[in-house]
Coordinates of C-alpha atoms and ligand atoms in Angstrom, one line a residue:
X1 CA 97.6 72.0 79.7
X2 CA 98.0 74.1 83.0
X3 CA 95.0 75.9 82.6
X4 CA 92.5 76.8 80.0
X5 CA 90.6 79.7 81.9
X6 CA 91.5 82.5 84.2
X7 CA 90.0 82.8 87.7
X8 CA 88.4 86.1 86.6
X9 CA 86.3 85.0 83.6
X10 CA 83.9 82.0 84.2
X11 CA 80.1 82.9 84.3
X12 CA 76.7 81.2 84.1
X13 CA 77.6 80.6 80.4
X14 CA 80.1 78.0 81.4
X15 CA 77.8 76.0 83.6
X16 CA 78.4 72.1 83.1
X17 CA 81.6 73.0 81.3
X18 CA 84.8 71.3 82.3
X19 CA 87.6 73.9 83.3
X20 CA 91.2 73.6 84.2
X21 CA 92.3 76.7 86.5
X22 CA 95.4 77.5 88.2
X23 CA 96.2 80.1 90.9
X24 CA 96.8 80.7 94.5
X25 CA 94.8 79.9 97.5
X26 CA 93.1 83.2 98.8
X27 CA 91.0 81.7 101.5
X28 CA 90.1 78.1 102.7
X29 CA 86.8 77.6 104.3
X30 CA 85.4 74.4 105.7
X31 CA 81.8 74.1 105.7
X32 CA 80.0 71.0 107.1
X33 CA 82.9 68.9 105.6
X34 CA 82.7 70.6 102.1
X35 CA 85.9 72.8 101.4
X36 CA 85.5 76.1 99.8
X37 CA 88.5 77.5 98.2
X38 CA 88.8 81.2 96.8
X39 CA 91.3 80.8 93.9
X40 CA 93.1 83.7 92.9
X41 CA 95.0 84.8 89.8
X42 CA 95.6 88.4 88.4
X43 CA 92.3 88.4 86.9
X44 CA 90.3 87.6 89.6
X45 CA 88.6 85.1 92.2
X46 CA 86.7 81.8 91.4
X47 CA 85.1 79.4 94.1
X48 CA 86.4 76.2 94.4
X49 CA 84.4 73.6 96.1
X50 CA 86.0 70.1 97.1
X51 CA 83.5 67.4 98.5
X52 CA 84.5 64.9 101.0
X53 CA 84.4 61.9 98.8
X54 CA 86.9 63.5 96.5
X55 CA 90.1 61.5 96.2
X56 CA 92.2 64.8 96.7
X57 CA 90.1 65.8 100.1
X58 CA 92.9 65.2 102.5
X59 CA 95.5 67.2 100.3
X60 CA 92.5 70.1 100.2
X61 CA 92.1 70.0 103.6
X62 CA 95.8 70.8 104.0
X63 CA 95.9 73.5 101.8
X64 CA 97.1 76.9 103.2
X65 CA 97.0 80.4 101.9
X66 CA 99.1 81.3 99.0
X67 CA 99.8 77.6 98.1
X68 CA 99.9 77.4 94.1
X69 CA 97.5 74.9 92.8
X70 CA 95.9 73.7 89.7
X71 CA 92.5 72.2 89.8
X72 CA 90.2 70.4 87.1
X73 CA 86.5 70.4 87.6
X74 CA 82.9 71.3 86.3
X75 CA 81.3 74.4 86.4
X76 CA 77.9 74.6 88.4
X77 CA 75.4 77.3 89.5
X78 CA 76.1 78.4 93.1
X79 CA 73.1 77.4 95.1
X80 CA 70.2 80.1 95.7
X81 CA 71.5 82.9 98.3
X82 CA 75.0 82.0 97.6
X83 CA 75.7 84.3 94.8
X84 CA 77.8 87.4 94.9
X85 CA 76.8 89.9 92.5
X86 CA 80.3 92.1 93.0
X87 CA 82.4 89.6 91.2
X88 CA 82.0 88.4 87.6
X89 CA 82.3 84.8 88.8
X90 CA 79.8 85.5 91.3
X91 CA 77.0 83.4 89.9
X92 CA 79.2 80.1 89.6
X93 CA 81.5 77.8 91.4
X94 CA 83.7 75.0 90.1
X95 CA 83.2 71.5 91.8
X96 CA 86.5 70.0 91.7
X97 CA 87.5 66.5 90.4
X98 CA 91.2 66.8 90.4
X99 CA 93.7 68.8 92.5
X100 CA 97.5 69.4 92.2
X101 CA 99.7 71.1 94.4
X102 CA 102.0 73.3 92.2
X103 CA 104.1 74.6 95.1
X104 CA 103.2 74.9 98.8
X105 CA 103.8 78.2 100.3
X106 CA 105.2 79.3 103.5
X107 CA 102.9 81.1 106.0
X108 CA 102.9 84.5 104.4
X109 CA 104.3 87.5 106.3
X110 CA 101.7 89.7 105.2
X111 CA 97.9 89.4 104.2
X112 CA 97.4 89.1 100.5
X113 CA 94.1 91.1 101.0
X114 CA 93.2 94.8 100.3
X115 CA 91.5 95.1 103.4
X116 CA 94.5 94.3 105.7
X117 CA 96.7 97.6 106.8
X118 CA 100.2 96.2 106.5
X119 CA 103.7 98.2 107.4
X120 CA 105.5 99.5 104.5
X121 CA 108.7 97.9 105.2
X122 CA 106.8 94.6 105.2
X123 CA 105.1 95.2 102.1
X124 CA 108.3 96.3 100.3
X125 CA 110.4 93.4 101.5
X126 CA 107.7 91.0 100.5
X127 CA 106.7 92.9 97.4
X128 CA 105.9 89.7 95.4
X129 CA 103.2 89.0 97.9
X130 CA 102.0 92.7 98.2
X131 CA 101.8 92.8 94.4
X132 CA 99.5 89.7 94.6
X133 CA 96.9 91.7 96.1
X134 CA 93.9 92.9 93.6
X135 CA 94.3 96.4 94.3
X136 CA 97.9 96.6 93.2
X137 CA 97.1 94.1 90.4
X138 CA 94.8 96.8 89.3
X139 CA 97.5 99.5 89.6
X140 CA 99.9 97.8 87.5
X141 CA 97.2 97.2 84.8
X142 CA 96.2 100.9 84.8
X143 CA 100.1 101.5 84.5
X144 CA 100.3 99.4 81.6
X145 CA 97.2 100.7 79.9
X146 CA 98.2 104.3 80.3
X147 CA 101.7 103.5 78.9
X148 CA 100.5 101.7 75.9
X149 CA 97.7 104.5 75.3
X150 CA 100.6 107.1 75.2
X151 CA 102.3 105.0 72.8
X152 CA 99.5 104.6 70.6
X153 CA 99.0 108.4 70.5
X154 CA 102.6 109.6 69.8
X155 CA 103.1 106.4 67.5
X156 CA 100.1 108.1 65.6
X157 CA 101.4 111.5 65.5
X158 CA 104.8 110.5 63.9
X159 CA 106.9 110.2 66.9
X160 CA 109.8 107.8 66.9
X161 CA 110.4 105.7 70.2
X162 CA 114.2 105.8 70.3
X163 CA 116.3 104.7 73.5
X164 CA 119.0 107.0 74.7
X165 CA 122.1 105.4 76.9
X166 CA 121.9 104.9 80.5
X167 CA 125.6 105.2 80.8
X168 CA 126.3 108.8 80.1
X169 CA 128.1 112.1 81.0
X170 CA 126.2 113.9 83.4
X171 CA 122.9 115.9 82.6
X172 CA 122.2 118.7 84.6
X173 CA 118.7 118.7 86.0
X174 CA 119.3 120.0 89.4
X175 CA 119.6 116.9 91.5
X176 CA 122.8 114.9 92.2
X177 CA 124.0 112.2 90.1
X178 CA 124.0 108.7 90.4
X179 CA 127.3 107.6 89.2
X180 CA 129.1 104.2 87.9
X181 CA 132.6 103.8 88.2
X182 CA 134.5 102.5 84.9
X183 CA 136.5 99.4 85.3
X184 CA 138.1 99.9 82.0
X185 CA 139.1 103.2 82.6
X186 CA 140.2 103.6 86.1
X187 CA 139.5 106.6 87.9
X188 CA 136.7 107.8 85.5
X189 CA 132.9 107.5 86.1
X190 CA 129.7 107.6 84.1
X191 CA 126.6 109.0 85.2
X192 CA 123.2 107.6 85.2
X193 CA 120.8 110.0 83.5
X194 CA 118.7 112.4 85.5
X195 CA 116.7 112.7 82.3
X196 CA 117.7 112.0 78.6
X197 CA 117.6 116.1 77.9
X198 CA 120.7 116.6 75.9
X199 CA 120.5 113.3 74.2
X200 CA 116.7 114.0 72.9
X201 CA 118.2 117.5 71.9
X202 CA 120.8 115.9 70.0
X203 CA 118.4 113.7 68.4
X204 CA 116.6 116.8 66.8
X205 CA 120.1 118.1 65.6
X206 CA 120.3 114.3 64.0
X207 CA 117.0 115.3 62.1
X208 CA 114.8 112.6 64.1
X209 CA 112.1 115.4 64.1
X210 CA 109.9 113.8 66.6
X211 CA 111.0 111.7 69.7
X212 CA 109.7 110.0 72.5
X213 CA 110.7 107.3 75.2
X214 CA 109.3 106.2 78.2
X215 CA 112.4 106.9 80.0
X216 CA 113.9 106.0 83.3
X217 CA 115.6 108.6 85.1
X218 CA 117.8 108.5 88.1
X219 CA 118.2 111.3 90.6
X220 CA 119.8 111.1 93.9
X221 CA 117.7 113.6 95.9
X222 CA 115.6 113.8 98.9
X223 CA 112.6 111.5 98.8
X224 CA 109.1 112.4 99.3
X225 CA 105.7 110.8 98.6
X226 CA 105.8 112.0 94.9
X227 CA 109.7 111.4 94.4
X228 CA 111.7 108.4 93.7
X229 CA 115.3 108.0 93.0
X230 CA 114.3 106.1 90.0
X231 CA 111.3 106.9 88.2
X232 CA 109.9 107.1 84.4
X233 CA 109.0 110.1 82.2
X234 CA 107.3 110.1 79.1
X235 CA 109.8 112.2 77.4
X236 CA 109.3 114.2 74.1
X237 CA 111.2 116.2 71.9
X238 CA 109.9 118.0 68.6
X239 CA 111.7 120.0 65.9
X240 CA 110.3 123.2 64.2
X241 CA 107.8 123.7 66.6
X242 CA 106.4 126.5 68.8
X243 CA 104.8 126.8 72.6
X244 CA 101.5 126.2 71.1
X245 CA 102.4 122.8 69.3
X246 CA 103.8 121.7 72.6
X247 CA 100.5 122.4 74.4
X248 CA 98.4 120.7 71.7
X249 CA 100.5 117.6 71.9
X250 CA 100.4 117.4 75.8
X251 CA 96.8 118.0 75.9
X252 CA 96.0 115.5 73.0
X253 CA 98.2 113.0 74.6
X254 CA 96.7 113.2 78.1
X255 CA 93.1 113.2 76.7
X256 CA 93.8 110.2 74.7
X257 CA 95.6 108.5 77.8
X258 CA 92.7 109.4 80.2
X259 CA 89.9 108.2 77.8
X260 CA 92.0 105.0 76.8
X261 CA 93.3 104.3 80.5
X262 CA 90.2 105.2 82.6
X263 CA 87.3 106.1 80.2
X264 CA 87.5 109.6 81.3
X265 CA 86.4 112.4 79.0
X266 CA 88.6 115.3 79.5
X267 CA 87.8 119.0 78.3
X268 CA 90.9 120.6 76.7
X269 CA 92.1 123.3 76.4
X270 CA 93.4 123.4 79.8
X271 CA 93.3 126.7 81.5
X272 CA 96.7 128.6 81.3
X273 CA 98.1 130.9 84.4
X274 CA 101.1 132.9 84.1
X275 CA 103.6 132.1 86.9
X276 CA 103.3 135.6 88.5
X277 CA 99.5 135.2 88.7
X278 CA 99.7 131.6 90.4
X279 CA 102.0 133.1 92.9
X280 CA 99.8 136.0 93.5
X281 CA 96.6 134.2 93.6
X282 CA 97.7 130.7 95.3
X283 CA 101.1 131.2 96.6
X284 CA 102.6 128.5 94.6
X285 CA 103.5 127.5 91.0
X286 CA 101.4 124.2 91.3
X287 CA 98.2 125.5 92.3
X288 CA 95.3 123.2 93.1
X289 CA 92.6 124.6 91.3
X290 CA 89.7 122.1 92.4
X291 CA 89.1 124.8 94.6
X292 CA 88.9 128.8 94.8
X293 CA 90.5 130.1 97.9
X294 CA 92.8 133.1 96.9
X295 CA 95.3 134.9 98.7
X296 CA 94.9 138.7 98.9
X297 CA 98.0 140.8 98.9
X298 CA 97.2 143.5 101.6
X299 CA 100.8 144.8 102.2
X300 CA 99.7 148.4 101.1
X301 CA 96.6 148.6 103.4
X302 CA 97.8 146.6 106.4
X303 CA 101.5 148.2 106.5
X304 CA 99.7 151.4 107.6
X305 CA 98.9 150.1 110.9
X306 CA 100.7 150.2 114.3
X307 CA 101.0 146.4 114.4
X308 CA 104.9 145.8 114.5
X309 CA 104.5 142.5 112.7
X310 CA 103.0 144.1 109.7
X311 CA 104.8 147.6 109.7
X312 CA 108.2 145.9 108.8
X313 CA 107.2 143.1 106.9
X314 CA 107.9 142.8 103.1
X315 CA 104.7 141.1 102.1
X316 CA 101.6 140.6 104.0
X317 CA 98.9 138.4 102.4
X318 CA 95.4 137.2 103.7
X319 CA 93.4 134.2 103.2
X320 CA 89.5 134.2 103.9
X321 CA 88.2 130.7 104.0
X322 CA 84.9 131.8 104.6
X323 CA 84.5 130.3 107.9
X324 CA 84.0 131.6 111.5
X325 CA 87.0 129.5 113.2
X326 CA 86.8 128.8 116.9
X327 CA 89.9 129.7 119.3
X328 CA 90.9 126.0 119.5
X329 CA 90.6 125.8 115.5
X330 CA 92.9 129.0 115.2
X331 CA 95.5 127.7 117.6
X332 CA 95.5 124.5 115.4
X333 CA 96.0 126.7 112.1
X334 CA 98.6 128.7 113.9
X335 CA 100.7 125.6 114.4
X336 CA 100.2 124.4 111.1
X337 CA 101.5 127.6 109.6
X338 CA 104.5 127.7 112.0
X339 CA 105.3 123.9 110.8
X340 CA 105.4 125.6 107.4
X341 CA 107.9 128.1 108.5
X342 CA 105.4 131.0 109.7
X343 CA 106.5 133.3 112.6
X344 CA 103.1 133.3 113.5
X345 CA 99.4 133.4 112.1
X346 CA 97.7 137.0 112.9
X347 CA 94.0 136.7 112.6
X348 CA 90.8 138.7 112.9
X349 CA 87.0 138.1 112.4
X350 CA 84.8 139.9 110.0
X351 CA 81.6 140.9 111.9
X352 CA 78.4 142.9 110.7
X353 CA 80.0 145.6 112.5
X354 CA 83.3 145.7 111.3
X355 CA 86.1 143.2 112.8
X356 CA 86.5 141.6 116.2
X357 CA 89.1 139.6 117.8
X358 CA 92.8 138.6 117.2
X359 CA 94.8 141.6 115.8
X360 CA 91.4 143.9 115.4
X361 CA 92.6 146.7 117.5
X362 CA 95.4 147.2 115.2
X363 CA 93.6 146.6 112.1
X364 CA 90.6 148.9 113.1
X365 CA 91.7 152.2 111.3
X366 CA 91.8 150.3 108.0
X367 CA 89.4 147.8 108.3
X368 CA 86.9 149.3 105.6
X369 CA 89.8 149.0 103.0
X370 CA 90.7 145.5 104.2
X371 CA 87.2 144.2 104.1
X372 CA 86.5 145.7 100.7
X373 CA 89.7 144.6 99.0
X374 CA 89.2 140.8 100.3
X375 CA 85.5 140.8 99.5
X376 CA 84.9 139.0 102.7
X377 CA 81.6 138.6 104.4
X378 CA 80.5 138.8 107.9
X379 CA 81.3 135.6 109.9
X380 CA 84.5 135.0 108.1
X381 CA 87.7 134.6 110.0
X382 CA 90.9 136.2 108.1
X383 CA 94.2 134.6 108.6
X384 CA 97.6 136.8 107.7
X385 CA 101.0 135.9 107.1
X386 CA 103.6 138.5 107.1
X387 CA 107.2 138.0 106.2
X388 CA 109.5 138.2 103.1
X389 CA 107.5 137.7 99.8
X390 CA 108.9 134.3 99.2
X391 CA 108.2 133.0 102.6
X392 CA 104.6 134.8 102.8
X393 CA 103.6 133.0 99.3
X394 CA 105.3 129.8 100.4
X395 CA 103.5 129.6 103.7
X396 CA 99.9 130.7 102.9
X397 CA 100.1 128.4 99.6
X398 CA 100.6 125.4 101.8
X399 CA 98.2 126.7 104.2
X400 CA 95.6 127.0 101.3
X401 CA 96.3 123.4 100.4
X402 CA 95.7 122.3 104.1
X403 CA 92.4 124.3 104.4
X404 CA 91.2 123.1 101.1
X405 CA 91.5 119.5 102.3
X406 CA 90.3 120.1 105.7
X407 CA 87.3 121.9 104.8
X408 CA 86.4 119.9 101.9
X409 CA 86.6 122.3 99.4
X410 CA 87.1 120.0 96.5
X411 CA 85.9 116.7 95.5
X412 CA 88.7 114.2 95.9
X413 CA 88.2 112.4 92.6
X414 CA 87.8 115.4 90.4
X415 CA 90.8 116.1 87.8
X416 CA 91.7 119.7 87.3
X417 CA 94.6 120.5 85.0
X418 CA 96.2 123.8 84.5
X419 CA 99.5 125.2 82.6
X420 CA 101.7 127.5 84.3
X421 CA 103.3 129.8 81.7
X422 CA 105.5 132.5 81.8
X423 CA 108.1 131.3 84.3
X424 CA 111.1 133.5 85.1
X425 CA 114.3 132.0 83.3
X426 CA 116.3 132.5 86.4
X427 CA 116.0 132.2 90.1
X428 CA 118.2 133.9 92.7
X429 CA 119.8 131.3 94.9
X430 CA 120.2 133.3 98.2
X431 CA 122.4 130.8 99.7
X432 CA 125.2 130.6 96.9
X433 CA 124.3 134.4 95.9
X434 CA 124.1 133.6 92.4
X435 CA 121.5 133.0 89.6
X436 CA 120.2 129.6 88.9
X437 CA 118.1 128.2 85.9
X438 CA 114.5 128.1 87.1
X439 CA 114.1 124.8 84.6
X440 CA 117.3 124.1 83.2
X441 CA 120.0 125.7 81.4
X442 CA 118.6 124.7 77.8
X443 CA 115.4 126.7 78.0
X444 CA 114.9 129.6 75.6
X445 CA 114.7 133.0 76.9
X446 CA 111.7 134.9 75.5
X447 CA 113.3 136.7 72.5
X448 CA 111.9 140.2 73.7
X449 CA 113.9 139.7 76.9
X450 CA 117.1 138.9 75.2
X451 CA 118.1 142.4 76.0
X452 CA 118.0 142.0 80.0
X453 CA 120.0 138.9 79.9
X454 CA 123.4 140.4 81.4
X455 CA 122.0 143.6 82.6
X456 CA 118.8 142.4 84.6
X457 CA 118.5 138.6 84.7
X458 CA 115.7 138.4 87.1
X459 CA 113.5 140.0 84.5
X460 CA 114.1 137.5 81.7
X461 CA 111.1 135.1 81.1
X462 CA 111.6 131.8 79.6
X463 CA 109.7 129.9 77.2
X464 CA 108.7 127.3 79.5
X465 CA 105.8 125.6 81.0
X466 CA 104.5 123.2 83.5
X467 CA 101.3 121.1 83.7
X468 CA 99.7 120.8 87.2
X469 CA 97.3 118.2 88.1
X470 CA 95.5 118.9 91.5
X471 CA 98.4 120.7 92.7
X472 CA 100.9 118.3 91.5
X473 CA 103.3 119.1 88.7
X474 CA 103.3 116.6 86.0
X475 CA 104.8 117.5 82.7
X476 CA 107.4 120.4 82.3
X477 CA 109.1 121.7 79.3
X478 CA 110.4 124.4 77.2
X479 CA 111.4 125.7 74.0
X480 CA 115.1 125.2 73.9
X481 CA 118.0 127.3 72.8
X482 CA 119.3 126.0 69.6
X483 CA 121.6 128.8 69.0
X484 CA 125.1 128.3 70.5
X485 CA 125.8 131.9 71.1
X486 CA 122.8 132.2 73.3
X487 CA 123.3 129.2 75.0
X488 CA 127.0 130.5 76.1
X489 CA 125.3 133.7 77.3
X490 CA 122.7 131.9 79.5
X491 CA 125.5 129.6 80.6
X492 CA 127.5 132.9 81.7
X493 CA 124.6 134.4 83.7
X494 CA 124.5 131.3 85.9
X495 CA 128.4 131.7 86.3
X496 CA 129.6 128.8 84.1
X497 CA 132.8 129.7 82.7
X498 CA 133.9 128.8 79.0
X499 CA 135.8 126.2 80.4
X500 CA 133.1 124.7 82.5
X501 CA 130.6 124.9 79.6
X502 CA 133.3 123.3 77.1
X503 CA 133.8 120.5 79.6
X504 CA 130.1 119.8 80.6
X505 CA 128.3 120.5 77.6
X506 CA 130.9 121.1 75.0
X507 CA 129.3 118.2 72.7
X508 CA 125.8 119.6 72.7
X509 CA 127.3 123.0 71.8
X510 CA 129.3 121.5 69.1
X511 CA 126.4 119.6 67.7
X512 CA 124.2 122.9 67.3
X513 CA 126.9 124.3 65.4
X514 CA 125.9 121.9 62.4
X515 CA 122.5 123.7 61.6
X516 CA 120.4 122.8 64.8
X517 CA 116.5 123.1 63.8
X518 CA 114.5 125.2 66.4
X519 CA 113.1 122.5 69.0
X520 CA 111.3 122.2 72.2
X521 CA 109.6 119.4 74.3
X522 CA 108.5 118.3 77.8
X523 CA 108.8 115.3 80.1
X524 CA 105.8 114.0 81.9
X525 CA 106.2 112.3 85.2
X526 CA 104.6 109.1 84.6
X527 CA 104.5 107.7 88.1
X528 CA 102.7 110.9 89.3
X529 CA 100.0 110.4 86.6
X530 CA 99.4 107.0 87.3
X531 CA 99.4 107.4 91.2
X532 CA 96.8 110.5 90.8
X533 CA 94.5 108.4 88.4
X534 CA 94.8 105.5 91.1
X535 CA 93.6 107.8 93.8
X536 CA 96.9 108.3 95.6
X537 CA 99.8 110.8 95.7
X538 CA 102.3 108.1 96.7
X539 CA 104.1 107.1 93.7
X540 CA 105.4 104.0 95.4
X541 CA 102.0 102.5 94.9
X542 CA 102.4 102.4 91.4
X543 CA 105.7 101.2 90.7
X544 CA 106.6 97.7 91.0
X545 CA 109.5 97.7 92.9
X546 CA 110.1 100.8 94.5
X547 CA 112.8 102.1 97.1
X548 CA 111.7 103.4 100.7
X549 CA 112.2 107.1 101.7
X550 CA 115.9 106.2 102.6
X551 CA 116.4 104.9 99.0
X552 CA 116.7 101.2 100.0
X553 CA 115.0 98.2 98.8
X554 CA 114.1 96.0 101.6
X555 CA 113.6 93.1 99.1
X556 CA 117.0 92.6 97.6
X557 CA 118.6 95.0 100.5
X558 CA 120.3 97.1 98.2
X559 CA 122.5 99.4 98.3
X560 CA 125.0 96.8 99.5
X561 CA 128.4 97.1 100.6
X562 CA 131.3 97.2 98.2
X563 CA 133.4 93.8 97.9
X564 CA 136.7 94.1 98.2
X565 CA 137.2 92.2 95.0
X566 CA 135.1 94.9 93.1
X567 CA 136.8 97.8 94.7
X568 CA 140.0 96.3 93.7
X569 CA 139.1 95.7 90.2
X570 CA 137.9 99.4 90.0
X571 CA 140.9 100.9 91.7
X572 CA 139.1 102.5 94.2
X573 CA 139.4 102.6 98.2
X574 CA 137.0 103.4 100.9
X575 CA 137.6 106.2 103.2
X576 CA 136.9 106.0 106.8
X577 CA 133.2 107.1 106.9
X578 CA 132.4 104.5 104.1
X579 CA 134.4 101.9 106.1
X580 CA 132.8 102.6 109.2
X581 CA 129.2 102.8 107.6
X582 CA 129.6 99.1 106.2
X583 CA 131.2 98.0 109.6
X584 CA 135.0 97.2 108.1
X585 CA 136.8 99.6 110.3
Ligands
LIG601 P1 111.9 118.1 85.2 O1 113.1 117.8 86.2 O2 110.7 118.9 85.5 O3 112.1 118.0 83.5 O4 110.9 116.3 85.4 C1 109.6 116.3 84.6 C2 108.7 115.3 85.3 O5 109.2 114.3 86.0 C3 108.6 114.1 87.3 N1 109.6 113.9 88.1 C4 109.6 112.9 89.1 N2 108.9 112.0 89.4 C5 109.3 111.1 90.3 N3 110.2 111.0 91.0 C6 111.3 112.4 90.8 N4 112.3 112.1 91.5 C7 111.0 113.2 90.0 N5 111.4 114.3 89.4 C8 110.8 114.6 88.4 C9 107.7 115.3 87.4 C10 108.4 116.4 86.6 O6 107.3 117.5 86.1 N6 114.3 117.0 81.1 C11 113.1 117.8 81.7 C12 112.1 117.8 80.8 C13 112.2 118.7 79.6 O7 112.5 120.0 79.5 O8 111.7 118.2 78.5 C14 113.0 117.3 82.7 O9 113.3 116.2 83.2 O10 106.6 115.1 87.1

């Protein structure tokens, strides 16, 4: 037997018992000729003692960090004053009789220690060592617990776990596809799924009724802390349901996951905020509602002044964080706002007599209306952004988040969920000068807005919803179009020709012609939820083998250069850019 206990479970109850343990040398200390080893495995740390008269003493003396060993010994109580109440095994130590070195370790290039600060590159290159750290093991455990809780809830509610293919025809989720060239069909490719969207809808046509999958999704897009090229969604689809049913399932699912995974009791239902209201109040469609700081639209009031910046702006909004900022702080906030794209940050201060400083002289004539609209108290600095409506909201929305953190306006560990509802079905793409889907093209328009589909697409709301946790979008989903004629009309609005539609989604539309049930669903960004519950925004912390921001893996060095042989087999050739990149010019 290689072990009969783990390093995280032996307590005073086992005193005088013989045990066999296996794990890694976390620390070795020499105390007056007696060797102490902190032996670590996934479950914890146990203190091992090796006395000088032990036949393995010399071997023990040579042990180094991360050597993998087995010990056999007897459990004893730690001497008075040597106990460690912080760990389960803190009352005992194991006095070793027998030591076996299972495998030596080279000097580890990183500290397997939660207190050490390590470079990201090194952590990812030696991820196996990084994952040995107790905090990383804890995150993997949490991820596992949450995944199992999700399965438990969905199984109990009659959902079937069904796998959908990884080699598929492209699905439109707004990012670029990763593609896989076909060897047996030279010149042809498979796409890797950006999500199982089309397949889950087809499963509804198949009569599966309630589907789920912990689905791997692959998207070639710019990476950020909360975006990886491969990530996991809890992907769900249901037939014969309405919007309310989706809210109920998502809320029930998250409540269950948090209770089971983290012993958190969550109050449901979550508040719902219509999209327009979210933008109006918070500037963004992912508001962090842990704090109340609102944006105030003062366009009509402020435009009447002689201040040029305000006179010609489409939208002027103000934020009043309730603080009297110093000149230095205002300068800092201005440069933060500029980094968010602002052309400047106008400001003034509310005093007991009116307003003072910054743009006060321009605002003087309308100061009463302004103060009344904002409801600001004396001693408050007002910060203004004037720009196109979209920019004003975006910039002040980001500044609001910045101020929330800087001024400690919320408790870091609080969890505040809210639904964002009533999104527009389409967004106007200024660059491409065309309508694009706000979510995806399979989202149903609100029936009462169908009449504007061709005449005024900007007016059409979709039956779609996002759930936001502390300012981060977690699940999003929609009620789908199940009528092929409406689907074709929606595709026409975004400029897809009949041929495009047929070529890209013909198989979905064809399936709809065989009695498609009304259906809808959602996908929850699982990595993001686990990360937030681990107290971080960075999803790489909760993915066993993530990629860097440059979409590379320092451990296995992927992506790697094409081998000539495989290029030949796939009937492919590299162009000059690719050749230069891999040094084959
Ligand atoms: P969507 O594209 O909004 O919807 O994705 C759903 C959720 O997945 C998470 N997410 C990501 N997480 C990590 N890295 C990424 N690159 C990444 N991209 C998205 C987010 C997001 O809310 N098929 C639809 C869902 C549906 O309509 O049912 C879809 O994929 O948390």
